[in-house]
């Protein structure tokens, strides 16, 4: 074999050996390094917005597919002046135990200082296990803190009704803060009024509100039945944290007359005589909160009886005052002695009527009594004369 041919054979053999070994080398280089990626770290919202001076909490979840292990927790590139801590079950922690059966929950609490500049900040959570380590980038967009606001919007702040009316006001409670809060509701009402706050039909004294949330609240104002007519202001205060709002509700109580009917001494009874007209005094009193007008007097009496009133109509009776009425009662000519019931009624034009039963004891006339006595005396005299005359025989 010539020298040139020998060189060609040797080169061919070398090329063949190189071609055979190349796949093994390439395969070895294409395999990723064994870093033991059986550890997972994540949070549902890794990028958030926050106001200067506020605090944010990131719920972290640790998970492993391999054997249980201890995982240390660290923060990298936390901005200078910021405060952060890992918390588990309400305590500060530095590490967590992770197994394949259950996820391990850890909270990362980050406090933004009040002198922080409004910009985007990035830092990293490092979880270092026994066989692997993982990182979780966190992004916080810090903005100037918007002032919280609380308003009370009332559709109809002034309502009108009688003392037995329940005044209902629909109020829109609007909260403009960026964090959840609880708003307490207070009312400063005049004496003689009840105030209730209702949310969804239930009585409440406070309302929970999420950030930028609004809720409709019903405010019920109930006056006492004897509250005088007039305009009454109810001051409502809503207070939650550092914010508060107030409004004024007006209840215009129109008032209502209410009558009472009785005798001068409280009695509703008397005596009358057959064949004679007997006057009875009645007291009409207005115990309501508004004047009673055009009060007409009437009676329901036994058949054959007559009743007249003086005055027949009371033009106006102011609240808290009374008037005297004379009822002239004449029994029927054929009436017999005994007890009778009459019903007297006072009926105003703008309110319910008031009635009272009056018991009359009917007596015979004195004249008829004298006649009876005379007849008895005459009969006795006749009997006496007869005895004297026939007794001599």
mmCIF file of N, CA and C in Angstrom, residues 191-294:
data_model
loop_
_atom_site.group_PDB
_atom_site.id
_atom_site.type_symbol
_atom_site.label_atom_id
_atom_site.label_comp_id
_atom_site.label_asym_id
_atom_site.label_seq_id
_atom_site.Cartn_x
_atom_site.Cartn_y
_atom_site.Cartn_z
ATOM 1 N N UNK A 191 -86.569 64.871 70.308
ATOM 2 C CA UNK A 191 -87.282 64.072 71.286
ATOM 3 C C UNK A 191 -88.676 63.746 70.769
ATOM 4 N N UNK A 192 -89.046 62.481 70.903
ATOM 5 C CA UNK A 192 -90.348 62.051 70.397
ATOM 6 C C UNK A 192 -90.271 61.363 69.067
ATOM 7 N N UNK A 193 -89.049 60.936 68.654
ATOM 8 C CA UNK A 193 -88.888 60.244 67.379
ATOM 9 C C UNK A 193 -87.948 59.059 67.532
ATOM 10 N N UNK A 194 -88.289 57.961 66.856
ATOM 11 C CA UNK A 194 -87.415 56.804 66.749
ATOM 12 C C UNK A 194 -86.767 56.807 65.369
ATOM 13 N N UNK A 195 -85.497 56.334 65.287
ATOM 14 C CA UNK A 195 -84.788 56.231 64.011
ATOM 15 C C UNK A 195 -84.190 54.835 63.902
ATOM 16 N N UNK A 196 -84.453 54.158 62.779
ATOM 17 C CA UNK A 196 -83.903 52.833 62.507
ATOM 18 C C UNK A 196 -83.188 52.861 61.156
ATOM 19 N N UNK A 197 -82.068 52.099 61.072
ATOM 20 C CA UNK A 197 -81.340 51.915 59.816
ATOM 21 C C UNK A 197 -81.575 50.488 59.340
ATOM 22 N N UNK A 198 -81.912 50.345 58.061
ATOM 23 C CA UNK A 198 -82.191 49.019 57.517
ATOM 24 C C UNK A 198 -81.374 48.793 56.248
ATOM 25 N N UNK A 199 -80.805 47.587 56.158
ATOM 26 C CA UNK A 199 -80.051 47.162 54.989
ATOM 27 C C UNK A 199 -80.595 45.803 54.569
ATOM 28 N N UNK A 200 -81.215 45.751 53.399
ATOM 29 C CA UNK A 200 -81.821 44.508 52.954
ATOM 30 C C UNK A 200 -82.954 44.045 53.844
ATOM 31 N N UNK A 201 -83.670 44.992 54.449
ATOM 32 C CA UNK A 201 -84.790 44.650 55.321
ATOM 33 C C UNK A 201 -84.407 44.332 56.744
ATOM 34 N N UNK A 202 -83.118 44.315 57.075
ATOM 35 C CA UNK A 202 -82.651 43.998 58.418
ATOM 36 C C UNK A 202 -82.181 45.261 59.135
ATOM 37 N N UNK A 203 -82.450 45.335 60.433
ATOM 38 C CA UNK A 203 -81.976 46.455 61.234
ATOM 39 C C UNK A 203 -80.458 46.367 61.387
ATOM 40 N N UNK A 204 -79.765 47.474 61.140
ATOM 41 C CA UNK A 204 -78.308 47.502 61.238
ATOM 42 C C UNK A 204 -77.876 48.783 61.951
ATOM 43 N N UNK A 205 -76.673 48.759 62.477
ATOM 44 C CA UNK A 205 -76.039 49.951 63.033
ATOM 45 C C UNK A 205 -74.733 50.277 62.315
ATOM 46 N N UNK A 206 -74.274 49.354 61.466
ATOM 47 C CA UNK A 206 -73.059 49.579 60.680
ATOM 48 C C UNK A 206 -73.182 48.831 59.363
ATOM 49 N N UNK A 207 -72.395 49.284 58.381
ATOM 50 C CA UNK A 207 -72.446 48.705 57.031
ATOM 51 C C UNK A 207 -71.022 48.426 56.560
ATOM 52 N N UNK A 208 -70.678 47.168 56.202
ATOM 53 C CA UNK A 208 -69.352 46.884 55.640
ATOM 54 C C UNK A 208 -69.304 47.299 54.173
ATOM 55 N N UNK A 209 -68.224 47.975 53.804
ATOM 56 C CA UNK A 209 -68.054 48.448 52.428
ATOM 57 C C UNK A 209 -66.671 48.074 51.924
ATOM 58 N N UNK A 210 -66.640 47.515 50.719
ATOM 59 C CA UNK A 210 -65.362 47.252 50.066
ATOM 60 C C UNK A 210 -64.864 48.534 49.401
ATOM 61 N N UNK A 211 -63.648 48.491 48.899
ATOM 62 C CA UNK A 211 -63.077 49.663 48.237
ATOM 63 C C UNK A 211 -63.951 50.080 47.059
ATOM 64 N N UNK A 212 -64.271 51.374 47.019
ATOM 65 C CA UNK A 212 -65.070 51.963 45.929
ATOM 66 C C UNK A 212 -66.441 51.302 45.775
ATOM 67 N N UNK A 213 -67.035 50.945 46.888
ATOM 68 C CA UNK A 213 -68.348 50.294 46.855
ATOM 69 C C UNK A 213 -69.421 51.244 47.376
ATOM 70 N N UNK A 214 -70.639 51.019 46.949
ATOM 71 C CA UNK A 214 -71.772 51.785 47.443
ATOM 72 C C UNK A 214 -72.911 50.835 47.772
ATOM 73 N N UNK A 215 -73.713 51.211 48.764
ATOM 74 C CA UNK A 215 -74.866 50.412 49.161
ATOM 75 C C UNK A 215 -76.031 51.337 49.477
ATOM 76 N N UNK A 216 -77.240 50.792 49.268
ATOM 77 C CA UNK A 216 -78.465 51.557 49.541
ATOM 78 C C UNK A 216 -78.982 51.185 50.929
ATOM 79 N N UNK A 217 -79.174 52.203 51.748
ATOM 80 C CA UNK A 217 -79.651 52.039 53.118
ATOM 81 C C UNK A 217 -80.982 52.763 53.257
ATOM 82 N N UNK A 218 -81.921 52.142 53.957
ATOM 83 C CA UNK A 218 -83.214 52.768 54.238
ATOM 84 C C UNK A 218 -83.220 53.269 55.677
ATOM 85 N N UNK A 219 -83.560 54.541 55.844
ATOM 86 C CA UNK A 219 -83.644 55.151 57.174
ATOM 87 C C UNK A 219 -85.117 55.376 57.479
ATOM 88 N N UNK A 220 -85.594 54.788 58.574
ATOM 89 C CA UNK A 220 -86.983 54.919 58.975
ATOM 90 C C UNK A 220 -87.083 55.815 60.213
ATOM 91 N N UNK A 221 -87.924 56.835 60.119
ATOM 92 C CA UNK A 221 -88.163 57.766 61.227
ATOM 93 C C UNK A 221 -89.625 57.622 61.629
ATOM 94 N N UNK A 222 -89.848 57.269 62.910
ATOM 95 C CA UNK A 222 -91.213 57.071 63.419
ATOM 96 C C UNK A 222 -91.478 58.026 64.580
ATOM 97 N N UNK A 223 -92.382 58.973 64.403
ATOM 98 C CA UNK A 223 -92.711 59.904 65.497
ATOM 99 C C UNK A 223 -93.669 59.272 66.493
ATOM 100 N N UNK A 224 -93.678 59.811 67.715
ATOM 101 C CA UNK A 224 -94.661 59.401 68.709
ATOM 102 C C UNK A 224 -96.048 59.842 68.241
ATOM 103 N N UNK A 225 -97.102 59.088 68.606
ATOM 104 C CA UNK A 225 -98.456 59.460 68.154
ATOM 105 C C UNK A 225 -98.895 60.844 68.613
ATOM 106 N N UNK A 226 -98.399 61.292 69.774
ATOM 107 C CA UNK A 226 -98.841 62.594 70.297
ATOM 108 C C UNK A 226 -97.877 63.726 69.945
ATOM 109 N N UNK A 227 -96.999 63.505 68.976
ATOM 110 C CA UNK A 227 -96.053 64.548 68.595
ATOM 111 C C UNK A 227 -96.797 65.704 67.935
ATOM 112 N N UNK A 228 -96.597 66.931 68.401
ATOM 113 C CA UNK A 228 -97.293 68.080 67.785
ATOM 114 C C UNK A 228 -96.886 68.268 66.329
ATOM 115 N N UNK A 229 -97.793 68.880 65.589
ATOM 116 C CA UNK A 229 -97.488 69.156 64.182
ATOM 117 C C UNK A 229 -96.317 70.133 64.084
ATOM 118 N N UNK A 230 -95.484 69.939 63.055
ATOM 119 C CA UNK A 230 -94.328 70.809 62.862
ATOM 120 C C UNK A 230 -93.309 70.155 61.948
ATOM 121 N N UNK A 231 -92.215 70.839 61.708
ATOM 122 C CA UNK A 231 -91.130 70.353 60.869
ATOM 123 C C UNK A 231 -89.965 69.935 61.773
ATOM 124 N N UNK A 232 -89.504 68.698 61.624
ATOM 125 C CA UNK A 232 -88.475 68.139 62.490
ATOM 126 C C UNK A 232 -87.284 67.690 61.646
ATOM 127 N N UNK A 233 -86.087 68.078 62.081
ATOM 128 C CA UNK A 233 -84.854 67.732 61.371
ATOM 129 C C UNK A 233 -84.145 66.592 62.102
ATOM 130 N N UNK A 234 -83.711 65.596 61.328
ATOM 131 C CA UNK A 234 -82.971 64.445 61.847
ATOM 132 C C UNK A 234 -81.588 64.452 61.203
ATOM 133 N N UNK A 235 -80.553 64.573 62.004
ATOM 134 C CA UNK A 235 -79.180 64.601 61.506
ATOM 135 C C UNK A 235 -78.626 63.181 61.483
ATOM 136 N N UNK A 236 -78.111 62.751 60.330
ATOM 137 C CA UNK A 236 -77.575 61.404 60.154
ATOM 138 C C UNK A 236 -76.074 61.508 59.895
ATOM 139 N N UNK A 237 -75.299 60.683 60.628
ATOM 140 C CA UNK A 237 -73.846 60.673 60.503
ATOM 141 C C UNK A 237 -73.386 59.269 60.138
ATOM 142 N N UNK A 238 -72.564 59.178 59.081
ATOM 143 C CA UNK A 238 -71.920 57.926 58.677
ATOM 144 C C UNK A 238 -70.420 58.091 58.878
ATOM 145 N N UNK A 239 -69.812 57.165 59.634
ATOM 146 C CA UNK A 239 -68.403 57.322 59.985
ATOM 147 C C UNK A 239 -67.697 55.978 59.827
ATOM 148 N N UNK A 240 -66.610 55.995 59.055
ATOM 149 C CA UNK A 240 -65.802 54.802 58.860
ATOM 150 C C UNK A 240 -64.331 55.153 58.814
ATOM 151 N N UNK A 241 -63.592 54.744 59.837
ATOM 152 C CA UNK A 241 -62.164 55.063 59.885
ATOM 153 C C UNK A 241 -61.935 56.557 59.968
ATOM 154 N N UNK A 242 -61.193 57.091 58.999
ATOM 155 C CA UNK A 242 -60.868 58.518 58.989
ATOM 156 C C UNK A 242 -61.831 59.334 58.137
ATOM 157 N N UNK A 243 -62.829 58.696 57.573
ATOM 158 C CA UNK A 243 -63.767 59.414 56.706
ATOM 159 C C UNK A 243 -65.146 59.412 57.344
ATOM 160 N N UNK A 244 -65.908 60.438 57.043
ATOM 161 C CA UNK A 244 -67.271 60.517 57.536
ATOM 162 C C UNK A 244 -68.094 61.414 56.608
ATOM 163 N N UNK A 245 -69.391 61.253 56.700
ATOM 164 C CA UNK A 245 -70.323 62.059 55.911
ATOM 165 C C UNK A 245 -71.579 62.245 56.736
ATOM 166 N N UNK A 246 -72.275 63.329 56.486
ATOM 167 C CA UNK A 246 -73.504 63.584 57.222
ATOM 168 C C UNK A 246 -74.534 64.224 56.292
ATOM 169 N N UNK A 247 -75.777 64.069 56.666
ATOM 170 C CA UNK A 247 -76.886 64.669 55.930
ATOM 171 C C UNK A 247 -78.007 64.956 56.904
ATOM 172 N N UNK A 248 -78.958 65.761 56.470
ATOM 173 C CA UNK A 248 -80.095 66.143 57.311
ATOM 174 C C UNK A 248 -81.378 65.709 56.614
ATOM 175 N N UNK A 249 -82.194 64.958 57.333
ATOM 176 C CA UNK A 249 -83.499 64.533 56.855
ATOM 177 C C UNK A 249 -84.571 65.358 57.565
ATOM 178 N N UNK A 250 -85.616 65.717 56.845
ATOM 179 C CA UNK A 250 -86.685 66.547 57.409
ATOM 180 C C UNK A 250 -87.998 65.767 57.350
ATOM 181 N N UNK A 251 -88.668 65.693 58.511
ATOM 182 C CA UNK A 251 -89.988 65.066 58.599
ATOM 183 C C UNK A 251 -91.004 66.147 58.962
ATOM 184 N N UNK A 252 -91.898 66.426 58.043
ATOM 185 C CA UNK A 252 -92.942 67.416 58.281
ATOM 186 C C UNK A 252 -94.195 66.693 58.790
ATOM 187 N N UNK A 253 -94.427 66.826 60.088
ATOM 188 C CA UNK A 253 -95.563 66.172 60.729
ATOM 189 C C UNK A 253 -96.764 67.109 60.630
ATOM 190 N N UNK A 254 -97.770 66.680 59.909
ATOM 191 C CA UNK A 254 -98.936 67.535 59.679
ATOM 192 C C UNK A 254 -99.876 67.565 60.880
ATOM 193 N N UNK A 255 -99.841 66.603 61.734
ATOM 194 C CA UNK A 255 -100.737 66.568 62.884
ATOM 195 C C UNK A 255 -102.094 65.979 62.530
ATOM 196 N N UNK A 256 -102.843 65.566 63.563
ATOM 197 C CA UNK A 256 -104.162 64.984 63.349
ATOM 198 C C UNK A 256 -105.010 65.214 64.590
ATOM 199 N N UNK A 257 -106.232 65.697 64.415
ATOM 200 C CA UNK A 257 -107.111 65.879 65.577
ATOM 201 C C UNK A 257 -107.592 64.533 66.118
ATOM 202 N N UNK A 258 -107.828 64.494 67.418
ATOM 203 C CA UNK A 258 -108.358 63.290 68.057
ATOM 204 C C UNK A 258 -109.299 63.734 69.176
ATOM 205 N N UNK A 259 -110.562 63.326 69.089
ATOM 206 C CA UNK A 259 -111.588 63.815 70.002
ATOM 207 C C UNK A 259 -111.844 62.850 71.142
ATOM 208 N N UNK A 260 -112.249 63.430 72.255
ATOM 209 C CA UNK A 260 -112.734 62.681 73.411
ATOM 210 C C UNK A 260 -114.061 63.303 73.830
ATOM 211 N N UNK A 261 -115.033 62.479 74.228
ATOM 212 C CA UNK A 261 -116.383 62.941 74.568
ATOM 213 C C UNK A 261 -116.763 62.360 75.917
ATOM 214 N N UNK A 262 -117.094 63.236 76.860
ATOM 215 C CA UNK A 262 -117.434 62.797 78.206
ATOM 216 C C UNK A 262 -118.286 63.853 78.885
ATOM 217 N N UNK A 263 -118.665 63.607 80.151
ATOM 218 C CA UNK A 263 -119.404 64.582 80.942
ATOM 219 C C UNK A 263 -118.467 65.494 81.697
ATOM 220 N N UNK A 264 -119.010 66.535 82.335
ATOM 221 C CA UNK A 264 -118.153 67.493 83.052
ATOM 222 C C UNK A 264 -117.320 66.855 84.149
ATOM 223 N N UNK A 265 -117.834 65.859 84.827
ATOM 224 C CA UNK A 265 -117.092 65.186 85.883
ATOM 225 C C UNK A 265 -116.641 63.799 85.467
ATOM 226 N N UNK A 266 -116.675 63.534 84.188
ATOM 227 C CA UNK A 266 -116.277 62.235 83.694
ATOM 228 C C UNK A 266 -117.401 61.227 83.624
ATOM 229 N N UNK A 267 -118.570 61.589 84.150
ATOM 230 C CA UNK A 267 -119.698 60.662 84.154
ATOM 231 C C UNK A 267 -120.484 60.770 82.846
ATOM 232 N N UNK A 268 -121.015 59.659 82.418
ATOM 233 C CA UNK A 268 -121.870 59.623 81.235
ATOM 234 C C UNK A 268 -123.209 58.987 81.622
ATOM 235 N N UNK A 269 -123.866 59.621 82.578
ATOM 236 C CA UNK A 269 -125.171 59.149 83.032
ATOM 237 C C UNK A 269 -125.916 60.317 83.669
ATOM 238 N N UNK A 270 -127.235 60.168 83.755
ATOM 239 C CA UNK A 270 -128.062 61.211 84.365
ATOM 240 C C UNK A 270 -129.505 60.749 84.495
ATOM 241 N N UNK A 271 -130.344 61.633 85.039
ATOM 242 C CA UNK A 271 -131.755 61.311 85.235
ATOM 243 C C UNK A 271 -132.623 62.270 84.431
ATOM 244 N N UNK A 272 -133.756 61.740 83.953
ATOM 245 C CA UNK A 272 -134.732 62.544 83.215
ATOM 246 C C UNK A 272 -136.140 62.160 83.677
ATOM 247 N N UNK A 273 -137.094 63.010 83.372
ATOM 248 C CA UNK A 273 -138.479 62.771 83.772
ATOM 249 C C UNK A 273 -139.371 62.679 82.547
ATOM 250 N N UNK A 274 -140.374 61.833 82.686
ATOM 251 C CA UNK A 274 -141.342 61.684 81.598
ATOM 252 C C UNK A 274 -142.100 62.997 81.436
ATOM 253 N N UNK A 275 -142.206 63.438 80.148
ATOM 254 C CA UNK A 275 -142.939 64.652 79.864
ATOM 255 C C UNK A 275 -142.150 65.921 80.024
ATOM 256 N N UNK A 276 -140.876 65.821 80.349
ATOM 257 C CA UNK A 276 -140.055 67.022 80.559
ATOM 258 C C UNK A 276 -138.791 66.931 79.713
ATOM 259 N N UNK A 277 -138.208 68.108 79.369
ATOM 260 C CA UNK A 277 -136.940 68.183 78.643
ATOM 261 C C UNK A 277 -135.816 68.420 79.649
ATOM 262 N N UNK A 278 -134.794 67.542 79.609
ATOM 263 C CA UNK A 278 -133.696 67.603 80.581
ATOM 264 C C UNK A 278 -132.399 67.936 79.856
ATOM 265 N N UNK A 279 -131.676 68.986 80.306
ATOM 266 C CA UNK A 279 -130.383 69.304 79.682
ATOM 267 C C UNK A 279 -129.249 68.494 80.324
ATOM 268 N N UNK A 280 -128.331 68.011 79.477
ATOM 269 C CA UNK A 280 -127.138 67.304 79.939
ATOM 270 C C UNK A 280 -125.910 68.007 79.357
ATOM 271 N N UNK A 281 -124.927 68.241 80.197
ATOM 272 C CA UNK A 281 -123.685 68.883 79.756
ATOM 273 C C UNK A 281 -122.714 67.829 79.238
ATOM 274 N N UNK A 282 -122.121 68.103 78.079
ATOM 275 C CA UNK A 282 -121.101 67.246 77.471
ATOM 276 C C UNK A 282 -119.825 68.048 77.242
ATOM 277 N N UNK A 283 -118.688 67.383 77.358
ATOM 278 C CA UNK A 283 -117.391 68.012 77.121
ATOM 279 C C UNK A 283 -116.745 67.342 75.900
ATOM 280 N N UNK A 284 -116.498 68.150 74.875
ATOM 281 C CA UNK A 284 -115.784 67.673 73.682
ATOM 282 C C UNK A 284 -114.348 68.194 73.772
ATOM 283 N N UNK A 285 -113.394 67.265 73.807
ATOM 284 C CA UNK A 285 -111.987 67.642 73.977
ATOM 285 C C UNK A 285 -111.165 67.143 72.785
ATOM 286 N N UNK A 286 -110.230 67.987 72.324
ATOM 287 C CA UNK A 286 -109.315 67.613 71.235
ATOM 288 C C UNK A 286 -107.971 67.233 71.844
ATOM 289 N N UNK A 287 -107.687 65.939 71.901
ATOM 290 C CA UNK A 287 -106.428 65.452 72.469
ATOM 291 C C UNK A 287 -105.378 65.202 71.386
ATOM 292 N N UNK A 288 -105.664 65.567 70.133
ATOM 293 C CA UNK A 288 -104.722 65.329 69.041
ATOM 294 C C UNK A 288 -103.690 66.431 68.909
ATOM 295 N N UNK A 289 -103.052 66.475 67.720
ATOM 296 C CA UNK A 289 -101.962 67.427 67.482
ATOM 297 C C UNK A 289 -102.297 68.447 66.395
ATOM 298 N N UNK A 290 -103.577 68.511 65.990
ATOM 299 C CA UNK A 290 -104.003 69.478 64.981
ATOM 300 C C UNK A 290 -105.434 69.908 65.301
ATOM 301 N N UNK A 291 -105.855 71.082 64.843
ATOM 302 C CA UNK A 291 -107.226 71.540 65.129
ATOM 303 C C UNK A 291 -108.260 70.632 64.473
ATOM 304 N N UNK A 292 -109.388 70.471 65.184
ATOM 305 C CA UNK A 292 -110.542 69.760 64.626
ATOM 306 C C UNK A 292 -111.551 70.810 64.160
ATOM 307 N N UNK A 293 -112.041 70.644 62.955
ATOM 308 C CA UNK A 293 -112.912 71.669 62.359
ATOM 309 C C UNK A 293 -114.300 71.087 62.051
ATOM 310 N N UNK A 294 -115.318 72.002 62.176
ATOM 311 C CA UNK A 294 -116.714 71.681 61.819
ATOM 312 C C UNK A 294 -117.174 70.404 62.517
#
